[in-house]
Amino acid sequence: MGFRKLFASLGAGGASVDTIITEPNVVPGGIVQGEVRIQGGSVEQQIEGLSVGLQARVEVEGGENEYKQDIVFTKQRLGGAFQVQAGALHVVPFGLEIPAETPITH
């Protein structure tokens, strides 16, 4: 059993996380609704925290150089620590407000 916990801490046989958005078409100032689904792996695991956020890929100019960088521009914590039992499904719903200054993507 000790090896399974070690492997899970390295990602093998550990919990998997999937974020589901119920309506992908959201405008700045709106709220994106969804849920985070955590499927337990082969051993129980302690989750220290859970959050969702939005990020944008932006062009950064510095001197004569230009490069792209991912920037997180809003983030919401979805509760504290909890345990996910082996094989169990843990679902956390959320509503994340989209800032009014969010760039429009198409």
PDB file of N, CA and C in Angstrom:
ATOM      1  N   MET A   1       0.820  -1.196   0.000  1.00  0.00           N
ATOM      2  CA  MET A   1       0.000   0.000   0.000  1.00  0.00           C
ATOM      3  C   MET A   1       0.862   1.257   0.000  1.00  0.00           C
ATOM      4  N   GLY A   2       2.032   1.215   0.637  1.00  0.00           N
ATOM      5  CA  GLY A   2       2.923   2.366   0.687  1.00  0.00           C
ATOM      6  C   GLY A   2       3.381   2.799  -0.688  1.00  0.00           C
ATOM      7  N   PHE A   3       3.650   1.824  -1.579  1.00  0.00           N
ATOM      8  CA  PHE A   3       4.080   2.160  -2.936  1.00  0.00           C
ATOM      9  C   PHE A   3       2.976   2.844  -3.730  1.00  0.00           C
ATOM     10  N   ARG A   4       1.731   2.440  -3.513  1.00  0.00           N
ATOM     11  CA  ARG A   4       0.616   3.079  -4.237  1.00  0.00           C
ATOM     12  C   ARG A   4       0.496   4.550  -3.860  1.00  0.00           C
ATOM     13  N   LYS A   5       0.652   4.859  -2.559  1.00  0.00           N
ATOM     14  CA  LYS A   5       0.589   6.264  -2.134  1.00  0.00           C
ATOM     15  C   LYS A   5       1.756   7.057  -2.704  1.00  0.00           C
ATOM     16  N   LEU A   6       2.934   6.436  -2.758  1.00  0.00           N
ATOM     17  CA  LEU A   6       4.087   7.108  -3.334  1.00  0.00           C
ATOM     18  C   LEU A   6       3.849   7.387  -4.810  1.00  0.00           C
ATOM     19  N   PHE A   7       3.386   6.397  -5.555  1.00  0.00           N
ATOM     20  CA  PHE A   7       3.118   6.577  -6.977  1.00  0.00           C
ATOM     21  C   PHE A   7       2.029   7.630  -7.210  1.00  0.00           C
ATOM     22  N   ALA A   8       0.985   7.617  -6.360  1.00  0.00           N
ATOM     23  CA  ALA A   8      -0.097   8.597  -6.494  1.00  0.00           C
ATOM     24  C   ALA A   8       0.435  10.012  -6.275  1.00  0.00           C
ATOM     25  N   SER A   9       1.364  10.180  -5.330  1.00  0.00           N
ATOM     26  CA  SER A   9       1.925  11.509  -5.087  1.00  0.00           C
ATOM     27  C   SER A   9       2.747  11.989  -6.280  1.00  0.00           C
ATOM     28  N   LEU A  10       3.220  11.051  -7.099  1.00  0.00           N
ATOM     29  CA  LEU A  10       3.965  11.393  -8.308  1.00  0.00           C
ATOM     30  C   LEU A  10       3.067  11.490  -9.537  1.00  0.00           C
ATOM     31  N   GLY A  11       1.776  11.178  -9.362  1.00  0.00           N
ATOM     32  CA  GLY A  11       0.825  11.306 -10.465  1.00  0.00           C
ATOM     33  C   GLY A  11       0.334   9.987 -11.035  1.00  0.00           C
ATOM     34  N   ALA A  12       0.973   8.893 -10.722  1.00  0.00           N
ATOM     35  CA  ALA A  12       0.561   7.587 -11.247  1.00  0.00           C
ATOM     36  C   ALA A  12      -0.480   6.972 -10.324  1.00  0.00           C
ATOM     37  N   GLY A  13      -1.702   6.811 -10.816  1.00  0.00           N
ATOM     38  CA  GLY A  13      -2.765   6.238  -9.993  1.00  0.00           C
ATOM     39  C   GLY A  13      -3.425   7.232  -9.065  1.00  0.00           C
ATOM     40  N   GLY A  14      -3.062   8.506  -9.199  1.00  0.00           N
ATOM     41  CA  GLY A  14      -3.634   9.549  -8.358  1.00  0.00           C
ATOM     42  C   GLY A  14      -4.969  10.031  -8.899  1.00  0.00           C
ATOM     43  N   ALA A  15      -5.567  10.959  -8.195  1.00  0.00           N
ATOM     44  CA  ALA A  15      -6.851  11.534  -8.600  1.00  0.00           C
ATOM     45  C   ALA A  15      -6.703  12.291  -9.913  1.00  0.00           C
ATOM     46  N   SER A  16      -7.783  12.318 -10.695  1.00  0.00           N
ATOM     47  CA  SER A  16      -7.802  13.113 -11.926  1.00  0.00           C
ATOM     48  C   SER A  16      -8.812  14.240 -11.756  1.00  0.00           C
ATOM     49  N   VAL A  17      -8.524  15.371 -12.380  1.00  0.00           N
ATOM     50  CA  VAL A  17      -9.357  16.572 -12.236  1.00  0.00           C
ATOM     51  C   VAL A  17      -9.823  17.018 -13.610  1.00  0.00           C
ATOM     52  N   ASP A  18     -11.108  17.335 -13.710  1.00  0.00           N
ATOM     53  CA  ASP A  18     -11.690  17.816 -14.960  1.00  0.00           C
ATOM     54  C   ASP A  18     -12.603  18.993 -14.631  1.00  0.00           C
ATOM     55  N   THR A  19     -12.473  20.081 -15.371  1.00  0.00           N
ATOM     56  CA  THR A  19     -13.330  21.247 -15.178  1.00  0.00           C
ATOM     57  C   THR A  19     -14.326  21.310 -16.324  1.00  0.00           C
ATOM     58  N   ILE A  20     -15.610  21.354 -15.988  1.00  0.00           N
ATOM     59  CA  ILE A  20     -16.686  21.372 -16.967  1.00  0.00           C
ATOM     60  C   ILE A  20     -17.350  22.749 -16.918  1.00  0.00           C
ATOM     61  N   ILE A  21     -17.423  23.417 -18.074  1.00  0.00           N
ATOM     62  CA  ILE A  21     -18.110  24.702 -18.188  1.00  0.00           C
ATOM     63  C   ILE A  21     -19.485  24.425 -18.783  1.00  0.00           C
ATOM     64  N   THR A  22     -20.549  24.888 -18.107  1.00  0.00           N
ATOM     65  CA  THR A  22     -21.901  24.583 -18.585  1.00  0.00           C
ATOM     66  C   THR A  22     -22.298  25.424 -19.795  1.00  0.00           C
ATOM     67  N   GLU A  23     -21.801  26.660 -19.888  1.00  0.00           N
ATOM     68  CA  GLU A  23     -22.096  27.520 -21.044  1.00  0.00           C
ATOM     69  C   GLU A  23     -20.807  28.215 -21.450  1.00  0.00           C
ATOM     70  N   PRO A  24     -20.207  27.806 -22.570  1.00  0.00           N
ATOM     71  CA  PRO A  24     -18.902  28.368 -22.950  1.00  0.00           C
ATOM     72  C   PRO A  24     -18.964  29.804 -23.474  1.00  0.00           C
ATOM     73  N   ASN A  25     -20.127  30.278 -23.891  1.00  0.00           N
ATOM     74  CA  ASN A  25     -20.246  31.631 -24.434  1.00  0.00           C
ATOM     75  C   ASN A  25     -20.619  32.611 -23.327  1.00  0.00           C
ATOM     76  N   VAL A  26     -19.620  33.285 -22.790  1.00  0.00           N
ATOM     77  CA  VAL A  26     -19.813  34.237 -21.698  1.00  0.00           C
ATOM     78  C   VAL A  26     -19.202  35.570 -22.123  1.00  0.00           C
ATOM     79  N   VAL A  27     -19.846  36.658 -21.754  1.00  0.00           N
ATOM     80  CA  VAL A  27     -19.357  37.986 -22.103  1.00  0.00           C
ATOM     81  C   VAL A  27     -18.719  38.644 -20.881  1.00  0.00           C
ATOM     82  N   PRO A  28     -17.809  39.612 -21.112  1.00  0.00           N
ATOM     83  CA  PRO A  28     -17.238  40.341 -19.985  1.00  0.00           C
ATOM     84  C   PRO A  28     -18.342  40.927 -19.103  1.00  0.00           C
ATOM     85  N   GLY A  29     -18.171  40.793 -17.795  1.00  0.00           N
ATOM     86  CA  GLY A  29     -19.177  41.235 -16.837  1.00  0.00           C
ATOM     87  C   GLY A  29     -20.159  40.134 -16.474  1.00  0.00           C
ATOM     88  N   GLY A  30     -20.146  39.021 -17.209  1.00  0.00           N
ATOM     89  CA  GLY A  30     -21.040  37.894 -16.940  1.00  0.00           C
ATOM     90  C   GLY A  30     -20.433  36.921 -15.939  1.00  0.00           C
ATOM     91  N   ILE A  31     -21.097  35.803 -15.788  1.00  0.00           N
ATOM     92  CA  ILE A  31     -20.631  34.769 -14.858  1.00  0.00           C
ATOM     93  C   ILE A  31     -20.542  33.449 -15.612  1.00  0.00           C
ATOM     94  N   VAL A  32     -19.389  32.803 -15.496  1.00  0.00           N
ATOM     95  CA  VAL A  32     -19.227  31.487 -16.091  1.00  0.00           C
ATOM     96  C   VAL A  32     -19.554  30.447 -15.014  1.00  0.00           C
ATOM     97  N   GLN A  33     -20.463  29.544 -15.358  1.00  0.00           N
ATOM     98  CA  GLN A  33     -20.912  28.502 -14.429  1.00  0.00           C
ATOM     99  C   GLN A  33     -20.252  27.183 -14.813  1.00  0.00           C
ATOM    100  N   GLY A  34     -19.971  26.379 -13.832  1.00  0.00           N
ATOM    101  CA  GLY A  34     -19.393  25.079 -14.122  1.00  0.00           C
ATOM    102  C   GLY A  34     -19.184  24.276 -12.857  1.00  0.00           C
ATOM    103  N   GLU A  35     -18.422  23.208 -13.011  1.00  0.00           N
ATOM    104  CA  GLU A  35     -18.083  22.366 -11.868  1.00  0.00           C
ATOM    105  C   GLU A  35     -16.728  21.726 -12.091  1.00  0.00           C
ATOM    106  N   VAL A  36     -16.046  21.484 -10.995  1.00  0.00           N
ATOM    107  CA  VAL A  36     -14.778  20.771 -11.011  1.00  0.00           C
ATOM    108  C   VAL A  36     -15.075  19.364 -10.518  1.00  0.00           C
ATOM    109  N   ARG A  37     -14.706  18.362 -11.323  1.00  0.00           N
ATOM    110  CA  ARG A  37     -14.930  16.964 -10.975  1.00  0.00           C
ATOM    111  C   ARG A  37     -13.585  16.308 -10.654  1.00  0.00           C
ATOM    112  N   ILE A  38     -13.494  15.782  -9.448  1.00  0.00           N
ATOM    113  CA  ILE A  38     -12.279  15.105  -9.017  1.00  0.00           C
ATOM    114  C   ILE A  38     -12.613  13.626  -8.857  1.00  0.00           C
ATOM    115  N   GLN A  39     -11.992  12.807  -9.687  1.00  0.00           N
ATOM    116  CA  GLN A  39     -12.202  11.357  -9.634  1.00  0.00           C
ATOM    117  C   GLN A  39     -11.038  10.757  -8.866  1.00  0.00           C
ATOM    118  N   GLY A  40     -11.376  10.108  -7.734  1.00  0.00           N
ATOM    119  CA  GLY A  40     -10.351   9.496  -6.905  1.00  0.00           C
ATOM    120  C   GLY A  40      -9.589   8.424  -7.658  1.00  0.00           C
ATOM    121  N   GLY A  41      -8.318   8.294  -7.346  1.00  0.00           N
ATOM    122  CA  GLY A  41      -7.458   7.301  -7.986  1.00  0.00           C
ATOM    123  C   GLY A  41      -7.462   5.989  -7.230  1.00  0.00           C
ATOM    124  N   SER A  42      -6.300   5.356  -7.184  1.00  0.00           N
ATOM    125  CA  SER A  42      -6.207   4.033  -6.559  1.00  0.00           C
ATOM    126  C   SER A  42      -6.043   4.094  -5.035  1.00  0.00           C
ATOM    127  N   VAL A  43      -5.756   5.274  -4.487  1.00  0.00           N
ATOM    128  CA  VAL A  43      -5.638   5.451  -3.034  1.00  0.00           C
ATOM    129  C   VAL A  43      -6.342   6.748  -2.638  1.00  0.00           C
ATOM    130  N   GLU A  44      -6.705   6.884  -1.366  1.00  0.00           N
ATOM    131  CA  GLU A  44      -7.281   8.155  -0.920  1.00  0.00           C
ATOM    132  C   GLU A  44      -6.182   9.205  -0.908  1.00  0.00           C
ATOM    133  N   GLN A  45      -6.580  10.454  -1.196  1.00  0.00           N
ATOM    134  CA  GLN A  45      -5.614  11.540  -1.254  1.00  0.00           C
ATOM    135  C   GLN A  45      -6.155  12.768  -0.542  1.00  0.00           C
ATOM    136  N   GLN A  46      -5.257  13.507   0.073  1.00  0.00           N
ATOM    137  CA  GLN A  46      -5.585  14.768   0.727  1.00  0.00           C
ATOM    138  C   GLN A  46      -5.412  15.887  -0.290  1.00  0.00           C
ATOM    139  N   ILE A  47      -6.463  16.680  -0.510  1.00  0.00           N
ATOM    140  CA  ILE A  47      -6.414  17.836  -1.398  1.00  0.00           C
ATOM    141  C   ILE A  47      -6.265  19.067  -0.509  1.00  0.00           C
ATOM    142  N   GLU A  48      -5.232  19.844  -0.732  1.00  0.00           N
ATOM    143  CA  GLU A  48      -4.957  21.006   0.117  1.00  0.00           C
ATOM    144  C   GLU A  48      -5.817  22.208  -0.236  1.00  0.00           C
ATOM    145  N   GLY A  49      -6.244  22.324  -1.471  1.00  0.00           N
ATOM    146  CA  GLY A  49      -7.068  23.446  -1.881  1.00  0.00           C
ATOM    147  C   GLY A  49      -7.442  23.299  -3.338  1.00  0.00           C
ATOM    148  N   LEU A  50      -8.462  24.036  -3.734  1.00  0.00           N
ATOM    149  CA  LEU A  50      -8.976  23.963  -5.092  1.00  0.00           C
ATOM    150  C   LEU A  50      -9.356  25.371  -5.525  1.00  0.00           C
ATOM    151  N   SER A  51      -8.958  25.759  -6.736  1.00  0.00           N
ATOM    152  CA  SER A  51      -9.337  27.072  -7.257  1.00  0.00           C
ATOM    153  C   SER A  51      -9.498  26.988  -8.767  1.00  0.00           C
ATOM    154  N   VAL A  52     -10.263  27.929  -9.314  1.00  0.00           N
ATOM    155  CA  VAL A  52     -10.421  28.079 -10.757  1.00  0.00           C
ATOM    156  C   VAL A  52     -10.023  29.503 -11.110  1.00  0.00           C
ATOM    157  N   GLY A  53      -9.572  29.674 -12.336  1.00  0.00           N
ATOM    158  CA  GLY A  53      -9.158  31.003 -12.749  1.00  0.00           C
ATOM    159  C   GLY A  53      -9.230  31.152 -14.253  1.00  0.00           C
ATOM    160  N   LEU A  54      -9.022  32.375 -14.696  1.00  0.00           N
ATOM    161  CA  LEU A  54      -8.983  32.688 -16.115  1.00  0.00           C
ATOM    162  C   LEU A  54      -7.597  33.195 -16.459  1.00  0.00           C
ATOM    163  N   GLN A  55      -7.106  32.773 -17.614  1.00  0.00           N
ATOM    164  CA  GLN A  55      -5.819  33.275 -18.056  1.00  0.00           C
ATOM    165  C   GLN A  55      -5.902  33.679 -19.513  1.00  0.00           C
ATOM    166  N   ALA A  56      -5.040  34.589 -19.888  1.00  0.00           N
ATOM    167  CA  ALA A  56      -4.974  35.068 -21.261  1.00  0.00           C
ATOM    168  C   ALA A  56      -3.537  34.964 -21.737  1.00  0.00           C
ATOM    169  N   ARG A  57      -3.367  34.698 -23.002  1.00  0.00           N
ATOM    170  CA  ARG A  57      -2.042  34.724 -23.614  1.00  0.00           C
ATOM    171  C   ARG A  57      -1.880  36.111 -24.211  1.00  0.00           C
ATOM    172  N   VAL A  58      -0.879  36.840 -23.729  1.00  0.00           N
ATOM    173  CA  VAL A  58      -0.670  38.217 -24.151  1.00  0.00           C
ATOM    174  C   VAL A  58       0.708  38.386 -24.779  1.00  0.00           C
ATOM    175  N   GLU A  59       0.827  39.389 -25.651  1.00  0.00           N
ATOM    176  CA  GLU A  59       2.122  39.744 -26.212  1.00  0.00           C
ATOM    177  C   GLU A  59       2.795  40.734 -25.280  1.00  0.00           C
ATOM    178  N   VAL A  60       4.032  40.450 -24.953  1.00  0.00           N
ATOM    179  CA  VAL A  60       4.807  41.316 -24.068  1.00  0.00           C
ATOM    180  C   VAL A  60       5.941  41.905 -24.888  1.00  0.00           C
ATOM    181  N   GLU A  61       6.076  43.221 -24.828  1.00  0.00           N
ATOM    182  CA  GLU A  61       7.142  43.902 -25.543  1.00  0.00           C
ATOM    183  C   GLU A  61       8.145  44.415 -24.531  1.00  0.00           C
ATOM    184  N   GLY A  62       9.401  44.118 -24.776  1.00  0.00           N
ATOM    185  CA  GLY A  62      10.469  44.590 -23.902  1.00  0.00           C
ATOM    186  C   GLY A  62      11.670  44.962 -24.743  1.00  0.00           C
ATOM    187  N   GLY A  63      11.917  46.242 -24.884  1.00  0.00           N
ATOM    188  CA  GLY A  63      13.027  46.681 -25.733  1.00  0.00           C
ATOM    189  C   GLY A  63      12.754  46.325 -27.184  1.00  0.00           C
ATOM    190  N   GLU A  64      13.637  45.523 -27.766  1.00  0.00           N
ATOM    191  CA  GLU A  64      13.464  45.099 -29.151  1.00  0.00           C
ATOM    192  C   GLU A  64      12.867  43.695 -29.238  1.00  0.00           C
ATOM    193  N   ASN A  65      12.576  43.089 -28.090  1.00  0.00           N
ATOM    194  CA  ASN A  65      12.044  41.728 -28.061  1.00  0.00           C
ATOM    195  C   ASN A  65      10.539  41.725 -27.854  1.00  0.00           C
ATOM    196  N   GLU A  66       9.910  40.706 -28.406  1.00  0.00           N
ATOM    197  CA  GLU A  66       8.476  40.513 -28.261  1.00  0.00           C
ATOM    198  C   GLU A  66       8.240  39.026 -28.027  1.00  0.00           C
ATOM    199  N   TYR A  67       7.448  38.699 -27.012  1.00  0.00           N
ATOM    200  CA  TYR A  67       7.154  37.293 -26.736  1.00  0.00           C
ATOM    201  C   TYR A  67       5.759  37.172 -26.160  1.00  0.00           C
ATOM    202  N   LYS A  68       5.244  35.942 -26.131  1.00  0.00           N
ATOM    203  CA  LYS A  68       3.905  35.692 -25.589  1.00  0.00           C
ATOM    204  C   LYS A  68       4.037  35.058 -24.219  1.00  0.00           C
ATOM    205  N   GLN A  69       3.106  35.440 -23.341  1.00  0.00           N
ATOM    206  CA  GLN A  69       3.133  34.959 -21.965  1.00  0.00           C
ATOM    207  C   GLN A  69       1.706  34.733 -21.490  1.00  0.00           C
ATOM    208  N   ASP A  70       1.489  33.669 -20.706  1.00  0.00           N
ATOM    209  CA  ASP A  70       0.177  33.403 -20.112  1.00  0.00           C
ATOM    210  C   ASP A  70       0.068  34.161 -18.795  1.00  0.00           C
ATOM    211  N   ILE A  71      -1.005  34.944 -18.660  1.00  0.00           N
ATOM    212  CA  ILE A  71      -1.246  35.759 -17.465  1.00  0.00           C
ATOM    213  C   ILE A  71      -2.575  35.344 -16.841  1.00  0.00           C
ATOM    214  N   VAL A  72      -2.569  35.005 -15.548  1.00  0.00           N
ATOM    215  CA  VAL A  72      -3.811  34.733 -14.824  1.00  0.00           C
ATOM    216  C   VAL A  72      -4.359  36.080 -14.371  1.00  0.00           C
ATOM    217  N   PHE A  73      -5.603  36.410 -14.799  1.00  0.00           N
ATOM    218  CA  PHE A  73      -6.131  37.724 -14.453  1.00  0.00           C
ATOM    219  C   PHE A  73      -7.306  37.682 -13.496  1.00  0.00           C
ATOM    220  N   THR A  74      -7.809  36.523 -13.173  1.00  0.00           N
ATOM    221  CA  THR A  74      -8.782  36.393 -12.084  1.00  0.00           C
ATOM    222  C   THR A  74      -8.733  34.961 -11.583  1.00  0.00           C
ATOM    223  N   LYS A  75      -8.972  34.801 -10.292  1.00  0.00           N
ATOM    224  CA  LYS A  75      -8.882  33.484  -9.669  1.00  0.00           C
ATOM    225  C   LYS A  75      -9.845  33.438  -8.494  1.00  0.00           C
ATOM    226  N   GLN A  76     -10.465  32.277  -8.289  1.00  0.00           N
ATOM    227  CA  GLN A  76     -11.411  32.115  -7.179  1.00  0.00           C
ATOM    228  C   GLN A  76     -11.111  30.796  -6.461  1.00  0.00           C
ATOM    229  N   ARG A  77     -10.989  30.878  -5.166  1.00  0.00           N
ATOM    230  CA  ARG A  77     -10.757  29.679  -4.357  1.00  0.00           C
ATOM    231  C   ARG A  77     -12.095  28.998  -4.117  1.00  0.00           C
ATOM    232  N   LEU A  78     -12.101  27.659  -4.209  1.00  0.00           N
ATOM    233  CA  LEU A  78     -13.338  26.890  -4.053  1.00  0.00           C
ATOM    234  C   LEU A  78     -13.296  26.033  -2.797  1.00  0.00           C
ATOM    235  N   GLY A  79     -13.033  26.609  -1.682  1.00  0.00           N
ATOM    236  CA  GLY A  79     -13.056  25.868  -0.430  1.00  0.00           C
ATOM    237  C   GLY A  79     -11.662  25.475   0.028  1.00  0.00           C
ATOM    238  N   GLY A  80     -11.617  24.810   1.172  1.00  0.00           N
ATOM    239  CA  GLY A  80     -10.360  24.425   1.786  1.00  0.00           C
ATOM    240  C   GLY A  80      -9.971  22.994   1.508  1.00  0.00           C
ATOM    241  N   ALA A  81      -9.224  22.441   2.430  1.00  0.00           N
ATOM    242  CA  ALA A  81      -8.698  21.086   2.285  1.00  0.00           C
ATOM    243  C   ALA A  81      -9.805  20.041   2.469  1.00  0.00           C
ATOM    244  N   PHE A  82      -9.659  18.926   1.761  1.00  0.00           N
ATOM    245  CA  PHE A  82     -10.584  17.798   1.900  1.00  0.00           C
ATOM    246  C   PHE A  82      -9.902  16.537   1.399  1.00  0.00           C
ATOM    247  N   GLN A  83     -10.520  15.393   1.684  1.00  0.00           N
ATOM    248  CA  GLN A  83      -9.979  14.114   1.227  1.00  0.00           C
ATOM    249  C   GLN A  83     -10.843  13.539   0.129  1.00  0.00           C
ATOM    250  N   VAL A  84     -10.195  12.945  -0.858  1.00  0.00           N
ATOM    251  CA  VAL A  84     -10.895  12.228  -1.913  1.00  0.00           C
ATOM    252  C   VAL A  84     -10.592  10.754  -1.706  1.00  0.00           C
ATOM    253  N   GLN A  85     -11.647   9.974  -1.502  1.00  0.00           N
ATOM    254  CA  GLN A  85     -11.478   8.533  -1.289  1.00  0.00           C
ATOM    255  C   GLN A  85     -11.118   7.849  -2.608  1.00  0.00           C
ATOM    256  N   ALA A  86     -10.466   6.729  -2.512  1.00  0.00           N
ATOM    257  CA  ALA A  86     -10.083   5.959  -3.700  1.00  0.00           C
ATOM    258  C   ALA A  86     -11.330   5.624  -4.519  1.00  0.00           C
ATOM    259  N   GLY A  87     -11.304   5.971  -5.794  1.00  0.00           N
ATOM    260  CA  GLY A  87     -12.396   5.653  -6.704  1.00  0.00           C
ATOM    261  C   GLY A  87     -13.637   6.523  -6.588  1.00  0.00           C
ATOM    262  N   ALA A  88     -13.689   7.427  -5.609  1.00  0.00           N
ATOM    263  CA  ALA A  88     -14.881   8.256  -5.393  1.00  0.00           C
ATOM    264  C   ALA A  88     -14.864   9.484  -6.304  1.00  0.00           C
ATOM    265  N   LEU A  89     -16.052   9.987  -6.610  1.00  0.00           N
ATOM    266  CA  LEU A  89     -16.199  11.206  -7.404  1.00  0.00           C
ATOM    267  C   LEU A  89     -16.593  12.346  -6.470  1.00  0.00           C
ATOM    268  N   HIS A  90     -15.841  13.435  -6.528  1.00  0.00           N
ATOM    269  CA  HIS A  90     -16.112  14.621  -5.720  1.00  0.00           C
ATOM    270  C   HIS A  90     -16.382  15.769  -6.695  1.00  0.00           C
ATOM    271  N   VAL A  91     -17.559  16.404  -6.601  1.00  0.00           N
ATOM    272  CA  VAL A  91     -17.957  17.458  -7.532  1.00  0.00           C
ATOM    273  C   VAL A  91     -18.098  18.776  -6.768  1.00  0.00           C
ATOM    274  N   VAL A  92     -17.450  19.830  -7.300  1.00  0.00           N
ATOM    275  CA  VAL A  92     -17.510  21.158  -6.684  1.00  0.00           C
ATOM    276  C   VAL A  92     -18.043  22.144  -7.728  1.00  0.00           C
ATOM    277  N   PRO A  93     -19.287  22.645  -7.558  1.00  0.00           N
ATOM    278  CA  PRO A  93     -19.820  23.632  -8.498  1.00  0.00           C
ATOM    279  C   PRO A  93     -19.210  25.008  -8.232  1.00  0.00           C
ATOM    280  N   PHE A  94     -19.197  25.853  -9.270  1.00  0.00           N
ATOM    281  CA  PHE A  94     -18.676  27.206  -9.095  1.00  0.00           C
ATOM    282  C   PHE A  94     -19.371  28.172 -10.043  1.00  0.00           C
ATOM    283  N   GLY A  95     -19.290  29.448  -9.706  1.00  0.00           N
ATOM    284  CA  GLY A  95     -19.721  30.551 -10.558  1.00  0.00           C
ATOM    285  C   GLY A  95     -18.621  31.599 -10.492  1.00  0.00           C
ATOM    286  N   LEU A  96     -17.930  31.832 -11.598  1.00  0.00           N
ATOM    287  CA  LEU A  96     -16.786  32.736 -11.634  1.00  0.00           C
ATOM    288  C   LEU A  96     -17.159  33.981 -12.423  1.00  0.00           C
ATOM    289  N   GLU A  97     -17.092  35.138 -11.758  1.00  0.00           N
ATOM    290  CA  GLU A  97     -17.429  36.398 -12.425  1.00  0.00           C
ATOM    291  C   GLU A  97     -16.323  36.796 -13.401  1.00  0.00           C
ATOM    292  N   ILE A  98     -16.725  37.135 -14.610  1.00  0.00           N
ATOM    293  CA  ILE A  98     -15.788  37.551 -15.644  1.00  0.00           C
ATOM    294  C   ILE A  98     -15.606  39.067 -15.526  1.00  0.00           C
ATOM    295  N   PRO A  99     -14.367  39.539 -15.275  1.00  0.00           N
ATOM    296  CA  PRO A  99     -14.162  40.979 -15.136  1.00  0.00           C
ATOM    297  C   PRO A  99     -14.597  41.739 -16.393  1.00  0.00           C
ATOM    298  N   ALA A 100     -15.115  42.943 -16.209  1.00  0.00           N
ATOM    299  CA  ALA A 100     -15.613  43.752 -17.338  1.00  0.00           C
ATOM    300  C   ALA A 100     -14.502  44.089 -18.319  1.00  0.00           C
ATOM    301  N   GLU A 101     -13.229  44.118 -17.872  1.00  0.00           N
ATOM    302  CA  GLU A 101     -12.126  44.458 -18.771  1.00  0.00           C
ATOM    303  C   GLU A 101     -11.531  43.244 -19.474  1.00  0.00           C
ATOM    304  N   THR A 102     -12.189  42.091 -19.377  1.00  0.00           N
ATOM    305  CA  THR A 102     -11.678  40.874 -20.022  1.00  0.00           C
ATOM    306  C   THR A 102     -11.656  41.039 -21.537  1.00  0.00           C
ATOM    307  N   PRO A 103     -10.517  40.685 -22.169  1.00  0.00           N
ATOM    308  CA  PRO A 103     -10.480  40.780 -23.630  1.00  0.00           C
ATOM    309  C   PRO A 103     -11.437  39.789 -24.278  1.00  0.00           C
ATOM    310  N   ILE A 104     -12.049  40.195 -25.375  1.00  0.00           N
ATOM    311  CA  ILE A 104     -12.991  39.333 -26.086  1.00  0.00           C
ATOM    312  C   ILE A 104     -12.211  38.374 -26.971  1.00  0.00           C
ATOM    313  N   THR A 105     -12.587  37.096 -26.925  1.00  0.00           N
ATOM    314  CA  THR A 105     -11.942  36.064 -27.724  1.00  0.00           C
ATOM    315  C   THR A 105     -12.963  35.508 -28.696  1.00  0.00           C
ATOM    316  N   HIS A 106     -12.539  35.213 -29.905  1.00  0.00           N
ATOM    317  CA  HIS A 106     -13.436  34.574 -30.870  1.00  0.00           C
ATOM    318  C   HIS A 106     -12.726  33.487 -31.619  1.00  0.00           C
TER     319      HIS A 106
END
